[in-house]
């Protein structure tokens, strides 16, 4: 709805989910080579930051051009391109 409580709950849930995803991803990639864990983590965090920055930029542009329709199209395009 349109309440502050709902917005706060949504933010907490999204942040918690992101934390769980980050921990799971790091556990997976760090198990690849325990001798190079620092280097692997550096690459992971760099790519994670760049991806987040590009996603924020793309979302901002889509919002400016088309509003929610643009965001929806961006999500659809991202999901289509990232399918396994």
CSV table of C-alpha atoms in Angstrom, one decimal, residues 50-75 78:
chain,number,residue,atom,x,y,z
A,50,UNK,CA,30.3,-2.2,-11.8
A,51,UNK,CA,27.1,-4.2,-12.4
A,52,UNK,CA,25.2,-2.3,-9.7
A,53,UNK,CA,26.4,1.0,-11.1
A,54,UNK,CA,25.4,0.1,-14.7
A,55,UNK,CA,22.1,-1.2,-13.5
A,56,UNK,CA,21.4,2.0,-11.6
A,57,UNK,CA,22.3,4.1,-14.6
A,58,UNK,CA,20.2,2.1,-16.9
A,59,UNK,CA,17.2,2.2,-14.5
A,60,UNK,CA,17.6,6.0,-14.2
A,61,UNK,CA,17.6,6.4,-18.0
A,62,UNK,CA,14.6,4.1,-18.5
A,63,UNK,CA,12.7,5.9,-15.8
A,64,UNK,CA,13.5,9.3,-17.3
A,65,UNK,CA,12.5,8.2,-20.8
A,66,UNK,CA,9.4,6.0,-20.2
A,67,UNK,CA,8.7,5.9,-16.5
A,68,UNK,CA,7.4,2.6,-15.1
A,69,UNK,CA,7.0,1.2,-18.6
A,70,UNK,CA,10.7,1.7,-19.2
A,71,UNK,CA,11.7,0.0,-15.9
A,72,UNK,CA,9.4,-2.9,-16.8
A,73,UNK,CA,11.0,-3.2,-20.2
A,74,UNK,CA,14.5,-3.1,-18.7
A,75,UNK,CA,13.7,-5.8,-16.2
A,78,UNK,CA,17.6,-8.2,-18.4
